Amino acid sequence: MRQTGTVKFFNASKGFGFITPDDGGKDVFVHVTAVERSGISGLNDGMRISYETEPDKRGKGPKAVDLQPA
């Protein structure tokens, strides 16, 4: 299910960040590989974004994939 949210922070040098979902749930992890696959040049704090979620392979909760500007 597609969701929308706001980039809480993204650290390009470390390659990850978090998105605060509009529905008020827990922040969603986003990895630099998802940003690269989406074709977005980068994420900035406060940027509006839409995304899908999938389980993280390490079992740490959902991660954002298929990013698109909102």
Short mmCIF file of C-alpha atoms in Angstrom, two decimals:
data_model
loop_
_atom_site.label_atom_id
_atom_site.label_comp_id
_atom_site.label_asym_id
_atom_site.label_seq_id
_atom_site.Cartn_x
_atom_site.Cartn_y
_atom_site.Cartn_z
CA MET A 1 0.00 0.00 0.00
CA ARG A 2 1.43 3.36 -1.06
CA GLN A 3 2.06 5.81 1.78
CA THR A 4 3.17 9.42 2.01
CA GLY A 5 5.36 11.13 4.54
CA THR A 6 8.05 13.69 5.24
CA VAL A 7 11.79 13.02 5.31
CA LYS A 8 12.77 13.40 8.98
CA PHE A 9 16.46 13.27 8.11
CA PHE A 10 18.73 11.66 5.56
CA ASN A 11 22.48 11.31 6.03
CA ALA A 12 23.98 10.87 2.54
CA SER A 13 27.47 10.08 3.90
CA LYS A 14 26.11 7.24 6.06
CA GLY A 15 23.59 6.19 3.40
CA PHE A 16 20.36 6.11 5.41
CA GLY A 17 17.62 8.14 7.00
CA PHE A 18 14.02 8.06 8.20
CA ILE A 19 10.64 9.13 6.86
CA THR A 20 7.84 10.24 9.21
CA PRO A 21 4.59 8.78 7.81
CA ASP A 22 1.53 11.02 7.46
CA ASP A 23 -0.60 8.44 9.28
CA GLY A 24 1.35 9.02 12.50
CA GLY A 25 2.95 5.58 12.70
CA LYS A 26 6.57 4.83 13.56
CA ASP A 27 9.29 6.42 11.43
CA VAL A 28 10.23 4.30 8.41
CA PHE A 29 13.86 3.49 7.62
CA VAL A 30 15.12 4.45 4.14
CA HIS A 31 18.42 3.23 2.67
CA VAL A 32 20.48 4.96 -0.01
CA THR A 33 19.92 2.01 -2.38
CA ALA A 34 16.18 2.78 -2.43
CA VAL A 35 16.97 6.41 -3.29
CA GLU A 36 19.34 5.35 -6.08
CA ARG A 37 16.82 2.87 -7.53
CA SER A 38 14.09 5.52 -7.57
CA GLY A 39 16.12 7.92 -9.70
CA ILE A 40 15.69 10.74 -7.17
CA SER A 41 18.86 12.81 -6.90
CA GLY A 42 18.71 12.78 -3.09
CA LEU A 43 16.52 13.25 -0.05
CA ASN A 44 16.43 16.50 1.90
CA ASP A 45 15.06 17.04 5.41
CA GLY A 46 11.42 18.11 5.20
CA MET A 47 10.96 16.75 1.66
CA ARG A 48 7.54 15.22 0.91
CA ILE A 49 7.80 11.67 -0.41
CA SER A 50 5.54 8.77 -1.31
CA TYR A 51 6.74 5.20 -0.88
CA GLU A 52 5.93 1.53 -0.46
CA THR A 53 7.21 -0.49 2.48
CA GLU A 54 8.69 -3.96 2.67
CA PRO A 55 10.10 -5.97 5.57
CA ASP A 56 13.78 -5.39 6.27
CA LYS A 57 15.89 -8.50 5.67
CA ARG A 58 17.50 -8.03 9.09
CA GLY A 59 14.12 -8.03 10.82
CA LYS A 60 14.33 -4.43 12.02
CA GLY A 61 10.87 -3.39 10.84
CA PRO A 62 9.71 -1.94 7.54
CA LYS A 63 11.89 -0.04 5.12
CA ALA A 64 10.82 2.40 2.41
CA VAL A 65 11.14 1.36 -1.25
CA ASP A 66 9.83 2.65 -4.60
CA LEU A 67 10.26 6.30 -3.60
CA GLN A 68 8.56 9.10 -5.52
CA PRO A 69 8.28 12.84 -4.84
CA ALA A 70 4.87 13.59 -3.32
#
